[in-house]
PDB file of C-alpha atoms in Angstrom:
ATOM      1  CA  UNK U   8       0.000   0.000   0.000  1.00 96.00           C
ATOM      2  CA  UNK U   9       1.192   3.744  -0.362  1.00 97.00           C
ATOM      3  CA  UNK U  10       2.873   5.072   2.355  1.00 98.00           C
ATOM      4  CA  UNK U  11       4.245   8.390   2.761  1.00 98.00           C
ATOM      5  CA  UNK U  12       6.191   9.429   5.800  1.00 98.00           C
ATOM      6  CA  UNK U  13       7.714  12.488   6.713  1.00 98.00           C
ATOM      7  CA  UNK U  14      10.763  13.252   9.045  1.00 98.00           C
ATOM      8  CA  UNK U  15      13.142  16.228   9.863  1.00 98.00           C
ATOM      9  CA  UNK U  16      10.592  18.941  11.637  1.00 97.00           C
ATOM     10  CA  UNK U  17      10.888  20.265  15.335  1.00 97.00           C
ATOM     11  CA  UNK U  18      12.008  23.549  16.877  1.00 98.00           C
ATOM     12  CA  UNK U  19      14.196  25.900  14.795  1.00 98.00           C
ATOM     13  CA  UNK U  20      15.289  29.983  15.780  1.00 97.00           C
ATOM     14  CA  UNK U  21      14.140  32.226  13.299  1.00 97.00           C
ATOM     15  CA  UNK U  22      16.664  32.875  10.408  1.00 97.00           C
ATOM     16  CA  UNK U  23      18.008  29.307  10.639  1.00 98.00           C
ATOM     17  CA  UNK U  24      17.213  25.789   8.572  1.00 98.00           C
ATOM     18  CA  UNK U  25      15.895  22.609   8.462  1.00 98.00           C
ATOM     19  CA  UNK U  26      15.412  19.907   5.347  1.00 98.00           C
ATOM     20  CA  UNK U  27      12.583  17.944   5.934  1.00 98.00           C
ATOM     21  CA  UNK U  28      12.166  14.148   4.010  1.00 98.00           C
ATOM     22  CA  UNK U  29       9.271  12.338   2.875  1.00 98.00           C
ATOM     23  CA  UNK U  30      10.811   8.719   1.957  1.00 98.00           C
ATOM     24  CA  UNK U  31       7.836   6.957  -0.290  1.00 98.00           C
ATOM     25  CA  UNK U  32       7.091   3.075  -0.627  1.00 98.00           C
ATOM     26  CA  UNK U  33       4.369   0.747  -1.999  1.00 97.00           C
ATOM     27  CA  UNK U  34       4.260   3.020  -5.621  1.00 96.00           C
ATOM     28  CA  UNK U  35       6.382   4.164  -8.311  1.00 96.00           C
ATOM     29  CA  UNK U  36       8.140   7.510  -6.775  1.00 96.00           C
ATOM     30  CA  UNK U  37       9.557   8.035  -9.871  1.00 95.00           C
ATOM     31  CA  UNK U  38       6.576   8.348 -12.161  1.00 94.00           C
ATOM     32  CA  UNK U  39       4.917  10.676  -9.707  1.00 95.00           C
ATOM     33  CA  UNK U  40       4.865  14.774  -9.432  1.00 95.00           C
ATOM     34  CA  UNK U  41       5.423  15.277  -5.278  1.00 96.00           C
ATOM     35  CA  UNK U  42       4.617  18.147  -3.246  1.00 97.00           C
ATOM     36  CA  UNK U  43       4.773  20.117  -0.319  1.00 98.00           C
ATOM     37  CA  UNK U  44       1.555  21.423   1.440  1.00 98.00           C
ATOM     38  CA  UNK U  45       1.524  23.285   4.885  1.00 98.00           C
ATOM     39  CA  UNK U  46      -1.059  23.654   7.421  1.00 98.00           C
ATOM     40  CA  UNK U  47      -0.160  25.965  10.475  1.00 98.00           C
ATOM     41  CA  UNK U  48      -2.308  25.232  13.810  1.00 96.00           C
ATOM     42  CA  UNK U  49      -5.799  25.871  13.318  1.00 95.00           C
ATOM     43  CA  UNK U  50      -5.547  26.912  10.377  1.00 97.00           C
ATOM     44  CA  UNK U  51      -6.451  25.883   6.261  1.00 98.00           C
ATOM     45  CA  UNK U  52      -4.139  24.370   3.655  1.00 98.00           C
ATOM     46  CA  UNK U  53      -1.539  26.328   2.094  1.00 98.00           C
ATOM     47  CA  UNK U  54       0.130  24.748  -1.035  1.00 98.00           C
ATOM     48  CA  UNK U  55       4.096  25.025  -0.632  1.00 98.00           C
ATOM     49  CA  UNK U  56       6.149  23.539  -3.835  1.00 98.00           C
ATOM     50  CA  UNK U  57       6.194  20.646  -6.356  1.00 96.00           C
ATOM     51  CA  UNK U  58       8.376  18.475  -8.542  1.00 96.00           C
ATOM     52  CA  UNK U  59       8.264  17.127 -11.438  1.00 94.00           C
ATOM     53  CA  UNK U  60       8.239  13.286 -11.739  1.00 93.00           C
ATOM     54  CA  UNK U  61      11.736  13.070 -12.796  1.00 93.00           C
ATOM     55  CA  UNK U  62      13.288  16.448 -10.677  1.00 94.00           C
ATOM     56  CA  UNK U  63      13.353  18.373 -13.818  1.00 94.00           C
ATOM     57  CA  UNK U  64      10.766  21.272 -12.783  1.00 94.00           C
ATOM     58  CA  UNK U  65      10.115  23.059  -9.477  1.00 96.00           C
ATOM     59  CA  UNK U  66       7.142  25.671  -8.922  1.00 96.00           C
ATOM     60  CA  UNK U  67       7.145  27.648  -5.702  1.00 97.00           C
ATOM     61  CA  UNK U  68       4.813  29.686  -3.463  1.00 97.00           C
ATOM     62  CA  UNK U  69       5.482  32.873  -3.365  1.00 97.00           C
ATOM     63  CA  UNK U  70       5.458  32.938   0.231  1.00 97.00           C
ATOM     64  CA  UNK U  71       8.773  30.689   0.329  1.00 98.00           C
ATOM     65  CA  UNK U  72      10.186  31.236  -2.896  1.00 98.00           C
ATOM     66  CA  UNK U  73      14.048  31.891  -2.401  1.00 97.00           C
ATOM     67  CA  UNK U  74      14.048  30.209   0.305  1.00 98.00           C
ATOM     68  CA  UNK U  75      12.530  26.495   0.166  1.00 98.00           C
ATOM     69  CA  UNK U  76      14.263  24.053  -1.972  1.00 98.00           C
ATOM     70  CA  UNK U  77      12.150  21.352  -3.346  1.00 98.00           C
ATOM     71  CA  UNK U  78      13.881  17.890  -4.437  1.00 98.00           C
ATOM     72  CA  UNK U  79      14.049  14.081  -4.880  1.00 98.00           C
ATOM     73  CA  UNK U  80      16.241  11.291  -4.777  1.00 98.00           C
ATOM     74  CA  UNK U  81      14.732   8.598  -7.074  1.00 97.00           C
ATOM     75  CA  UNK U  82      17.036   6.132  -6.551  1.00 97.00           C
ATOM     76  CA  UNK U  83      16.167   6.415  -2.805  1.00 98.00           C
ATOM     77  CA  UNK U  84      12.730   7.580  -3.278  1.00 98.00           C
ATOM     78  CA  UNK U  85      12.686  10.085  -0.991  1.00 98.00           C
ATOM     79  CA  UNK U  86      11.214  13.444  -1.071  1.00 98.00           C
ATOM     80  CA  UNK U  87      12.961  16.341   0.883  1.00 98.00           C
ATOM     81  CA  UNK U  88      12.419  20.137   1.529  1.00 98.00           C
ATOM     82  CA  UNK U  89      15.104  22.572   2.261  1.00 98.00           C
ATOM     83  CA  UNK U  90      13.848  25.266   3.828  1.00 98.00           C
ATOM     84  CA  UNK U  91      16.242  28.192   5.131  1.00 98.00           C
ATOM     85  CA  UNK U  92      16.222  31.509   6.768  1.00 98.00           C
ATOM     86  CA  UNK U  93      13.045  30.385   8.164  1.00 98.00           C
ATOM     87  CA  UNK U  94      10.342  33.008   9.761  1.00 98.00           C
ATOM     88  CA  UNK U  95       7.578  32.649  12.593  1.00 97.00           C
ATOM     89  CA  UNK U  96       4.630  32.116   9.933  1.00 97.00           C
ATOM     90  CA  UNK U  97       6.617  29.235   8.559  1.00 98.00           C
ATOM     91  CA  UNK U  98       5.643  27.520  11.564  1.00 98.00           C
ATOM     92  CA  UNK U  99       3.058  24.328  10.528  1.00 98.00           C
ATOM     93  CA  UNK U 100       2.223  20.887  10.557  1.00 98.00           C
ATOM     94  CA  UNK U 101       4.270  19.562   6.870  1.00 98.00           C
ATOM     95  CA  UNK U 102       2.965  17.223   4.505  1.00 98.00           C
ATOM     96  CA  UNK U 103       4.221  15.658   1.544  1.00 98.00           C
ATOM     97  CA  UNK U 104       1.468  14.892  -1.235  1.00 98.00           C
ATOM     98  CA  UNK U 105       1.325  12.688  -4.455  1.00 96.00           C
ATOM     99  CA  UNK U 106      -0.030  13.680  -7.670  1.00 92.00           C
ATOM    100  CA  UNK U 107      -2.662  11.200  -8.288  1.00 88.00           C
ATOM    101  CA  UNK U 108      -2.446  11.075 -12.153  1.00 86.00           C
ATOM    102  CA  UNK U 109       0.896   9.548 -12.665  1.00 81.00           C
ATOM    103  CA  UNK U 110       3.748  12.126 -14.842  1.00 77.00           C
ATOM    104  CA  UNK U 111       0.713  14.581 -15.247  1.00 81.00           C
ATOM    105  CA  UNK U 112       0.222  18.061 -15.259  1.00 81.00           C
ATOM    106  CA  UNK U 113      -3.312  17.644 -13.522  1.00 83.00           C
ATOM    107  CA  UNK U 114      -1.903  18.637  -9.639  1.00 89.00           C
ATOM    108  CA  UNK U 115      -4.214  17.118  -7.202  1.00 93.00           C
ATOM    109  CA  UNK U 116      -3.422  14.878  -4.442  1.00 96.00           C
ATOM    110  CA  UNK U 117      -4.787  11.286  -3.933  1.00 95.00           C
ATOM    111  CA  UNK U 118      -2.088  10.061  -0.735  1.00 97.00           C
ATOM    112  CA  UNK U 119      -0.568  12.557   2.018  1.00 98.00           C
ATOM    113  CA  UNK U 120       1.678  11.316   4.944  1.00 98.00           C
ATOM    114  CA  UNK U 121       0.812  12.335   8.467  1.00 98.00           C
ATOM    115  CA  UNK U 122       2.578  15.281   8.454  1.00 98.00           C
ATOM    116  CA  UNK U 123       6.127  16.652  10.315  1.00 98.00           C
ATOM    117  CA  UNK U 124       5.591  19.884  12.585  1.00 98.00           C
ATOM    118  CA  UNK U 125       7.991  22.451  12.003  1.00 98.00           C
ATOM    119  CA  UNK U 126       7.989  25.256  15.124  1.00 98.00           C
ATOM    120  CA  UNK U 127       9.830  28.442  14.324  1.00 98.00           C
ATOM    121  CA  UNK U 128      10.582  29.866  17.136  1.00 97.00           C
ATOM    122  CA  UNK U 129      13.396  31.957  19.483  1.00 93.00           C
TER     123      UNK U 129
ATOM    124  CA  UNK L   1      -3.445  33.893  -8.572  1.00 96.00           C
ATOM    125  CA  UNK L   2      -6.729  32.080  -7.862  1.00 97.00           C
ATOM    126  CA  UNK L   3      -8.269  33.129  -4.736  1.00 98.00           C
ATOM    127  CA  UNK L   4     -10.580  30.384  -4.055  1.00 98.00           C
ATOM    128  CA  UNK L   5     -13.347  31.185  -1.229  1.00 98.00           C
ATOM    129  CA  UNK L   6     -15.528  29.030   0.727  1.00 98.00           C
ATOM    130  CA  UNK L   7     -19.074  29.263   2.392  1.00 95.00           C
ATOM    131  CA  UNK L   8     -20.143  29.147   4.995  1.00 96.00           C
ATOM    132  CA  UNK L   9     -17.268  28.824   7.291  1.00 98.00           C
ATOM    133  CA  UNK L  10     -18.986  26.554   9.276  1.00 98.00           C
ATOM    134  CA  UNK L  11     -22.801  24.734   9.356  1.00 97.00           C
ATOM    135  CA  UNK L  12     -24.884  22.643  11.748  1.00 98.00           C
ATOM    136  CA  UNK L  13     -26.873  19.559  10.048  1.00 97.00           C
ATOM    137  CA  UNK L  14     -28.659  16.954  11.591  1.00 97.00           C
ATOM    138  CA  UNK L  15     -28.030  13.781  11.060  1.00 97.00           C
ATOM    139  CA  UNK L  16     -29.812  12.829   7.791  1.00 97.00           C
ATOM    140  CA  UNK L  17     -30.250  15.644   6.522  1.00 98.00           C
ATOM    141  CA  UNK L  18     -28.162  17.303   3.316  1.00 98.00           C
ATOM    142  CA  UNK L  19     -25.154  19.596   3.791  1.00 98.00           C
ATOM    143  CA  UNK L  20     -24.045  22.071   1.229  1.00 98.00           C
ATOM    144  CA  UNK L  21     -20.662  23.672   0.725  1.00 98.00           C
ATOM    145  CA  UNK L  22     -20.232  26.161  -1.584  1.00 98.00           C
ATOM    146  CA  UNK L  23     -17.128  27.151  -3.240  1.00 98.00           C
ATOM    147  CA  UNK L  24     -16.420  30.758  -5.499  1.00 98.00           C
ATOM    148  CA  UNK L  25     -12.926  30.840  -7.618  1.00 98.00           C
ATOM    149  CA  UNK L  26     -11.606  34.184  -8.697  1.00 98.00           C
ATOM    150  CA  UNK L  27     -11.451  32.993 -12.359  1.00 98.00           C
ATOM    151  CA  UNK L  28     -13.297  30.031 -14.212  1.00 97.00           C
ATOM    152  CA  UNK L  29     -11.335  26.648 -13.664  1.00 97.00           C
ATOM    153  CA  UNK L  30     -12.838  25.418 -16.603  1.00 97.00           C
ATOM    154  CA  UNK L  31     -10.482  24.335 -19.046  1.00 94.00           C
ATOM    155  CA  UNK L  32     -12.462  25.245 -22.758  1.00 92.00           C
ATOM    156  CA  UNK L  33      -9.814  22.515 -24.647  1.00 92.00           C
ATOM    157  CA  UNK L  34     -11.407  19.763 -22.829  1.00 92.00           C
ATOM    158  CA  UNK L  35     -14.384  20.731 -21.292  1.00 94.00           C
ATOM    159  CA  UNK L  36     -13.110  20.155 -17.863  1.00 96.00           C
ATOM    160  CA  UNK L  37     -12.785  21.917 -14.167  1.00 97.00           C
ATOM    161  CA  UNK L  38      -9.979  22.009 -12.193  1.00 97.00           C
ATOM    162  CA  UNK L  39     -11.668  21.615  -9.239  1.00 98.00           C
ATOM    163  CA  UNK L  40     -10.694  19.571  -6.523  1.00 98.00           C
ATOM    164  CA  UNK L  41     -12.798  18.568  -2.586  1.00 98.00           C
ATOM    165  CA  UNK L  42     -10.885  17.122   0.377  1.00 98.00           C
ATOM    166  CA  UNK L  43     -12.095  16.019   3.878  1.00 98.00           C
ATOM    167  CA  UNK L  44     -10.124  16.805   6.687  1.00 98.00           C
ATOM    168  CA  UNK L  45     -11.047  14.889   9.846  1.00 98.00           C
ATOM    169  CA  UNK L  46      -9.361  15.976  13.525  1.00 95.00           C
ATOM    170  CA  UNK L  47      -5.941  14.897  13.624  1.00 95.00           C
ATOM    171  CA  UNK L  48      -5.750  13.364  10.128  1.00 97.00           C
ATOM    172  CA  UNK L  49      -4.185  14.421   6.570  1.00 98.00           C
ATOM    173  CA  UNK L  50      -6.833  15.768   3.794  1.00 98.00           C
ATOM    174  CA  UNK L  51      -8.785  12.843   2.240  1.00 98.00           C
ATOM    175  CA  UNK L  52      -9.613  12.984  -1.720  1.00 98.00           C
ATOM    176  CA  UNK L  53     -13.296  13.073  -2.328  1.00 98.00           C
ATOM    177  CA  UNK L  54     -13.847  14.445  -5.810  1.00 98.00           C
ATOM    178  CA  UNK L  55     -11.780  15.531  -8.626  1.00 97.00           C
ATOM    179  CA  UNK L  56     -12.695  17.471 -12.020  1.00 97.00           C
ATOM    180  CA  UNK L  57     -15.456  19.190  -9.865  1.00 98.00           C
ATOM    181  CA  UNK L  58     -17.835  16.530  -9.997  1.00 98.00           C
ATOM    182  CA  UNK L  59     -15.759  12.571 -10.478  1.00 98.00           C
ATOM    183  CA  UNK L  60     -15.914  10.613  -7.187  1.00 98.00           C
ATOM    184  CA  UNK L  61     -12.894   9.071  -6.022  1.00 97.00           C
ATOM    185  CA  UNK L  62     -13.150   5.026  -5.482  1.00 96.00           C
ATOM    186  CA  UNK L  63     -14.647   4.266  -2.084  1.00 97.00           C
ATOM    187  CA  UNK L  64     -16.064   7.457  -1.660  1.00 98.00           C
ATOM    188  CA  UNK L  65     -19.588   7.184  -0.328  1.00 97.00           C
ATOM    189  CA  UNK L  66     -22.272   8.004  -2.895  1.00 96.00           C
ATOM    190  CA  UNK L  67     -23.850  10.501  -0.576  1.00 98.00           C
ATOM    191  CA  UNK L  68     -20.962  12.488  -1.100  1.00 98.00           C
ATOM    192  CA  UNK L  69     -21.531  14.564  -5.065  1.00 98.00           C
ATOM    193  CA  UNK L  70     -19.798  17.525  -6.732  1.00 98.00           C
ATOM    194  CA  UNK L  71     -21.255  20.100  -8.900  1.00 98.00           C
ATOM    195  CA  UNK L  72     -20.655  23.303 -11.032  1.00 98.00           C
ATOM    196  CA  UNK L  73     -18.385  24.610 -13.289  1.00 97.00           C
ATOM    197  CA  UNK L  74     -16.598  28.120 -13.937  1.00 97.00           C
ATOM    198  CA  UNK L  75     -16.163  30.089 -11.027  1.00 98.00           C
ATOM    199  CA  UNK L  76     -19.093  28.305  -9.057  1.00 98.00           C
ATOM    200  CA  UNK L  77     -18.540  24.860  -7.333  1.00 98.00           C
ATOM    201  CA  UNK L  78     -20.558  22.946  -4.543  1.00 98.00           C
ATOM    202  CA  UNK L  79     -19.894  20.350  -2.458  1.00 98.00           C
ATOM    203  CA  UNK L  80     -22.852  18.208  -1.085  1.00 98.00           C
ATOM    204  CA  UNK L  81     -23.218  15.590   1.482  1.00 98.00           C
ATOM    205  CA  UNK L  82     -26.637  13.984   0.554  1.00 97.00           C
ATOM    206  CA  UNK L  83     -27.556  12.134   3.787  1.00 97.00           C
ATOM    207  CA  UNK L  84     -24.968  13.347   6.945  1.00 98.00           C
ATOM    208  CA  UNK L  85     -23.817  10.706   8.729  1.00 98.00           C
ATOM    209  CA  UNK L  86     -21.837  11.056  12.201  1.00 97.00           C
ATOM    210  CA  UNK L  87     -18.823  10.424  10.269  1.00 97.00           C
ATOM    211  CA  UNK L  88     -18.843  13.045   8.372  1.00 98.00           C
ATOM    212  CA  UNK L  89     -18.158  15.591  10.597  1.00 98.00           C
ATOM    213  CA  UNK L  90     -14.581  17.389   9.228  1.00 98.00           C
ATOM    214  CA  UNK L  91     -13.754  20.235   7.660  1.00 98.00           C
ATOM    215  CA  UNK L  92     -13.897  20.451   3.890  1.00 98.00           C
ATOM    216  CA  UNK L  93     -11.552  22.100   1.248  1.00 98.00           C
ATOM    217  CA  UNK L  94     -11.414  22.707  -1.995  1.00 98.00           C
ATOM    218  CA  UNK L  95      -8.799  23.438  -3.919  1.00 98.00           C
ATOM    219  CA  UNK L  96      -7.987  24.434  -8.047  1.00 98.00           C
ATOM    220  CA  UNK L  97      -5.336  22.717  -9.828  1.00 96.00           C
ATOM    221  CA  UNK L  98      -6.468  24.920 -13.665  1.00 96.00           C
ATOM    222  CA  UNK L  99      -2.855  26.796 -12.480  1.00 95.00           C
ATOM    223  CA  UNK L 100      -0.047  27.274 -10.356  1.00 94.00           C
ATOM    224  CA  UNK L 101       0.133  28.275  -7.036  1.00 96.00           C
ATOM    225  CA  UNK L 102      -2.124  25.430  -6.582  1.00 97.00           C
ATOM    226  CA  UNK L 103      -4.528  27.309  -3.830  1.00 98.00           C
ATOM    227  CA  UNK L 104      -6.883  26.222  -1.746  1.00 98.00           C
ATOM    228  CA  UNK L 105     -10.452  27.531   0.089  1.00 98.00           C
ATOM    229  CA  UNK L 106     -10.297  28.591   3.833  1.00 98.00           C
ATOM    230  CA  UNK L 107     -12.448  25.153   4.521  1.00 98.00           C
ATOM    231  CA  UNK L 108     -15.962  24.692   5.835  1.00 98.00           C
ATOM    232  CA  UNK L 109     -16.463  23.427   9.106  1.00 98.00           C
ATOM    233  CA  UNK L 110     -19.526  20.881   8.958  1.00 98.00           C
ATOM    234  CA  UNK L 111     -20.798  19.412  12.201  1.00 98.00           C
ATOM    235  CA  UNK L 112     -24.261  17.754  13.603  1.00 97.00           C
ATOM    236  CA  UNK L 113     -27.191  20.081  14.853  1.00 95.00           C
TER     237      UNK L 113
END
């Protein structure tokens, strides 16, 4: 069965990083677009980034563009987020998602882990 | 981008009876090559991840209860819950996938009178 499950969150001081990982099993990683969606406590979904099935193309948020790194190792298939120079509103409950059309441009989201909380705070 | 806005934030049905969620996006999702929306509904139950329910606006995902049934097209969408049962108390979101940033509605709040 699909599983997707995130590591790498906890506490963090503003202005400082963290890389989170999703590592995948029970599907083809590689034939799948993966993203990154947020959810700070209490509140609604926020969209972060995605990749491409194969690592070739990255689209952003605006709200963490220049400083989130989306990317994947294949061959490990693994998901991971860099995220630096992190701020107070980055603070949230992370999830990584899976396209459910396989190598499609059609970006919504059949299987989500359980999430990795990431607490930005000094 | 699309803003995508949800209403009401919140309702009270009884058990039985139908729930409606409606959801407005700031430009049509509908895609005029192939006739389809890029419209998307989750459930979100306490302490779990977002569950698919319907894609393309109105195509049930397998093992979705038939009570649950998506409608519209454009810039107008609604969710509805035919028959609520006790375990459908979450929050619901929708979310448009016509562009990027994908974006999603502030989620409705749907709980039993």
């Amino acid at each position: 069965q699909v599983q997707l499950l995130e590591s790498g969150g906890g506490v963090v001081q503003p202005g400082r990083s963290l890389r989170l990982s999703c590592a995948a099993s029970g599907f083809t990683f590689s034939s799948h677009v993966m993203h990154w969606v947020r959810q700070a406590p209490g509140k609604g979904l926020e969209w972060v980034a995605l990749i491409s099935y194969d690592g070739s193309n990255k689209y952003y948020a605006d709200s963490v563009k220049g400083r989130f790194t989306i990317s994947r190792d294949n061959s490990k298939n693994t998901l991971y987020l860099q995220m630096n120079s992190l701020r107070g509103e980055d603070t949230a409950l992370y999830y990584c998602a899976r396209d459910r059309e396989m190598a499609s441009i059609n970006h919504y989201f059949d299987y989500w882990g359980q999430g990795t909380l990431v607490t930005v705070s000094s | 981008d699309i803003v995508m806005t949800q209403s009401p934030d919140s309702l009270a049905v009884s058990l039985g009876e139908r729930a409606t969620i409606n959801c407005k996006s700031s430009q049509s999702l509908l895609y005029s090559s192939n006739d389809k929306n890029y419209l998307t509904w989750y459930q979100q139950k306490p302490g779990q991840p977002p569950k698919l329910l319907i894609y393309w606006a109105s195509t049930r995902e397998s093992g979705v209860p038939d009570r649950f049934s998506g409608s519209g097209s454009g810039t107008d969408f609604t969710l509805t819950i035919s028959s609520l049962q006790a375990e459908d108390v979450a929050v619901y979101y929708c979310q448009q996938y016509y562009t990027t940033p994908l974006t999603f509605g502030g989620g409705t709040k749907v709980e039993i009178k």
